[in-house]
XYZ file of C-alpha atoms in Angstrom:
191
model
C -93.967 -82.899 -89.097
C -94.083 -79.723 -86.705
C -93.937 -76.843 -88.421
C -92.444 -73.383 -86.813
C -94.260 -70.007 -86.348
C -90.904 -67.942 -85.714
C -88.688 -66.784 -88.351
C -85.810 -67.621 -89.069
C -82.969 -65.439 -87.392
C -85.220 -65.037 -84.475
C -86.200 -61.773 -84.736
C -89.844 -60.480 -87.039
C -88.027 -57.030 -87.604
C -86.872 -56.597 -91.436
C -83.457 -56.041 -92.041
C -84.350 -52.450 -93.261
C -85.868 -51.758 -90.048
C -82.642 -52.708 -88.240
C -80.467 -50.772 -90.352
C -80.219 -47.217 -88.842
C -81.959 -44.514 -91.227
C -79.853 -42.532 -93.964
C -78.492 -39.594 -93.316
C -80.236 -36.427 -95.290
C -76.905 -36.037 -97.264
C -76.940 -39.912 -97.986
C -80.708 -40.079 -99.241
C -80.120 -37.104 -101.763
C -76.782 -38.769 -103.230
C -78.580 -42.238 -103.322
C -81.752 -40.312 -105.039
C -79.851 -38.758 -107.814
C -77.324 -41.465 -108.428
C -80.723 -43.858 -108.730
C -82.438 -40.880 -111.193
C -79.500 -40.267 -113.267
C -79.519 -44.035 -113.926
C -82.185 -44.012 -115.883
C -81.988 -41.135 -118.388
C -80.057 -37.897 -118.285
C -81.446 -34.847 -115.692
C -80.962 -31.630 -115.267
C -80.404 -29.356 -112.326
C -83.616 -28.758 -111.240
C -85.605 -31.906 -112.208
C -83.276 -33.329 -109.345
C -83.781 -30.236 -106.988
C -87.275 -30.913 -107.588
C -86.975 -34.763 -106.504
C -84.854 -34.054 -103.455
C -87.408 -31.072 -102.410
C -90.261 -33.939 -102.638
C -88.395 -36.133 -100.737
C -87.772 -33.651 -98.109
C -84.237 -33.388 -98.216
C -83.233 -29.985 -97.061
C -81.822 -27.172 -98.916
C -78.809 -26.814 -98.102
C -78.056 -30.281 -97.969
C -79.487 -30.841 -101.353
C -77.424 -27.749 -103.014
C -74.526 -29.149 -101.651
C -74.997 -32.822 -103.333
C -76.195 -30.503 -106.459
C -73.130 -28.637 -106.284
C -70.352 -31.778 -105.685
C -72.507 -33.749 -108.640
C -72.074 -30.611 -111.015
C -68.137 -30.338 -109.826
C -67.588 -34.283 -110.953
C -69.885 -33.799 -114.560
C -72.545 -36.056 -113.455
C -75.017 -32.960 -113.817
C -74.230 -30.821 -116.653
C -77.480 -28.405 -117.731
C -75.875 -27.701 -121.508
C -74.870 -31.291 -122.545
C -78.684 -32.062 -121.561
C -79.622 -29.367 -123.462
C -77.770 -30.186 -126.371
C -78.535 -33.747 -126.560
C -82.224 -33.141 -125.706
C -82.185 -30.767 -129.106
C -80.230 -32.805 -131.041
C -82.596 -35.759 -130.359
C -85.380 -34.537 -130.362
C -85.256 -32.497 -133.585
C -84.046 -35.909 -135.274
C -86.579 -37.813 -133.822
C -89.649 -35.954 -133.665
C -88.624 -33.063 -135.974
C -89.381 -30.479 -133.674
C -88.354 -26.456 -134.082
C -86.625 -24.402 -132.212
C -89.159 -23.077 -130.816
C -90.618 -25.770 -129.100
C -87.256 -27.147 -128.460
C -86.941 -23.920 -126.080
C -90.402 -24.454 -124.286
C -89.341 -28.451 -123.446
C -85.584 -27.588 -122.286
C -87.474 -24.691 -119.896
C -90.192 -26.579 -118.664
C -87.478 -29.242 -117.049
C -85.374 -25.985 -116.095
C -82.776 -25.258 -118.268
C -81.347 -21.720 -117.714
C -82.345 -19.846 -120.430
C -78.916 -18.979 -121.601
C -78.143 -22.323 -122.081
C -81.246 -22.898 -123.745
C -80.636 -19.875 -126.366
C -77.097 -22.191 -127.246
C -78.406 -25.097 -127.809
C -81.522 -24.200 -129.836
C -78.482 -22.050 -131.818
C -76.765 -25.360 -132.884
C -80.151 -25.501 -135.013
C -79.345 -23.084 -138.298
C -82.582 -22.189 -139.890
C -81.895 -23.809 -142.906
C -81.560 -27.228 -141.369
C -84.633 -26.707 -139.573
C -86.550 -25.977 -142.939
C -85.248 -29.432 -144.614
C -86.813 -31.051 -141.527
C -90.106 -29.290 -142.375
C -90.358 -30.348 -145.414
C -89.472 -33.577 -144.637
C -92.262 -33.648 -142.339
C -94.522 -32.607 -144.857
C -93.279 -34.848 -147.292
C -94.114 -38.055 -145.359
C -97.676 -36.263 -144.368
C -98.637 -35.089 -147.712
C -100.145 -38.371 -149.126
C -102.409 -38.705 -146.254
C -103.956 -35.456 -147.165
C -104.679 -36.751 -151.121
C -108.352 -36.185 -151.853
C -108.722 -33.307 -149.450
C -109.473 -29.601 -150.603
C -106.196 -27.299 -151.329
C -107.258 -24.724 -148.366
C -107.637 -28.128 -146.282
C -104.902 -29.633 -146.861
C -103.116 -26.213 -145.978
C -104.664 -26.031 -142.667
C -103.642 -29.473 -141.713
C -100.191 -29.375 -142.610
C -99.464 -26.107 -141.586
C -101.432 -26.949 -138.080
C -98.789 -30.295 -137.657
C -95.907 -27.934 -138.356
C -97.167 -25.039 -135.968
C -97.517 -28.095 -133.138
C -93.815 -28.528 -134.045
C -92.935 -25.420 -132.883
C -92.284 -23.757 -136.831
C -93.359 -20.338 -137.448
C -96.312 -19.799 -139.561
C -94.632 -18.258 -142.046
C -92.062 -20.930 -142.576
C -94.733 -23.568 -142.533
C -97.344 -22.041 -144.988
C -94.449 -21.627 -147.647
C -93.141 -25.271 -147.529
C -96.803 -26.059 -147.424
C -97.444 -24.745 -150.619
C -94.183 -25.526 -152.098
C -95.016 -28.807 -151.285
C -98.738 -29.048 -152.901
C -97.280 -27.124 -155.941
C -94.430 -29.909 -156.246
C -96.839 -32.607 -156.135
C -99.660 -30.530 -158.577
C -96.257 -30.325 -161.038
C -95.326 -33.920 -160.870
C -98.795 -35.541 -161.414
C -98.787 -33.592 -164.769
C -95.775 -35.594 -165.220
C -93.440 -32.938 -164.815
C -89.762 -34.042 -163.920
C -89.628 -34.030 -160.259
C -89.160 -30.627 -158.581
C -86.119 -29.787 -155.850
C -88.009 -30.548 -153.166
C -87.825 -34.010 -153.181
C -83.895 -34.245 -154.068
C -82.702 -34.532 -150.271
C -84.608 -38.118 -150.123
């Protein structure tokens, strides 16, 4: 049995080598349609994208523009969702909510709303929530210690010192009350 050596359709060229090249408007459309797949974007992360790619600036504003006019790109949704899950999930602050919605571009007005849909008072139940869950791992440690480390994990969360050192010691006092068999303190009644 002879086998062939030339490919089938006669020709070694791929089919994407045949096809004639996408125009720059084409290649940013096809770019953000392909990154807004995947997860939400905002504005810039896709400017960014299209400005690696080479696309040109004007051409890319204009796909920005026509993807912003339809609601495919919308800065403040992202925003808000990005706070809302992200405080959930990983119980971060305001704060540090701000510095993760700038870093990817958000316009810091829109930032300054959606960090507002965070009152204060919900973001001190999620402190001590987060202490709660830490403050068994921190049994057997020195007072002071045990201070430092769970004020440290809520300062990485983006909570101000002040906030953090009170729940802190709320928390240790809480825990100091109900070993000595104490009825269990408010702190834990939001469980």
């Amino acid at each position: 049995m002879a086998f062939s050596s030339h490919k089938r359709g006669g020709s070694s060229e791929s089919r994407a080598s045949r096809e004639p090249p996408l125009d720059p408007e084409e290649q940013a459309r096809a770019l953000c349609l392909r990154l807004l797949t995947g997860t939400p974007r905002t504005r810039r992360q896709l400017a960014d994208a299209m400005r690696k790619r080479e696309i040109p600036d004007d051409v890319a504003e204009h796909v920005l523009e026509r993807f912003q006019d339809v609601g495919l790109i919308d800065d403040q949704a992202f925003a808000n969702a990005w706070v809302e899950s992200r405080h959930r999930g990983r119980g971060l602050a305001r704060r540090a909510l701000a510095r993760e919605l700038q870093h990817r571009g958000v316009e810091a007005e829109l930032v300054n709303e959606a960090v507002g849909l965070l009152d204060s008072g919900q973001e001190e139940q999620t402190a001590r929530e987060l202490v709660r869950r830490r403050l068994p791992g921190t049994r057997g440690l020195e007072r002071d210690k045990r201070i430092r480390r769970l004020a440290g994990m809520l300062a990485r969360k983006g909570y101000p010192e002040g906030m953090a050192l009170r729940v802190v010691r709320e928390a240790l006092t809480a825990e100091s009350a109900t070993e000595e068999g104490e009825e269990e303190p408010w702190l834990w009644e939001n469980e």
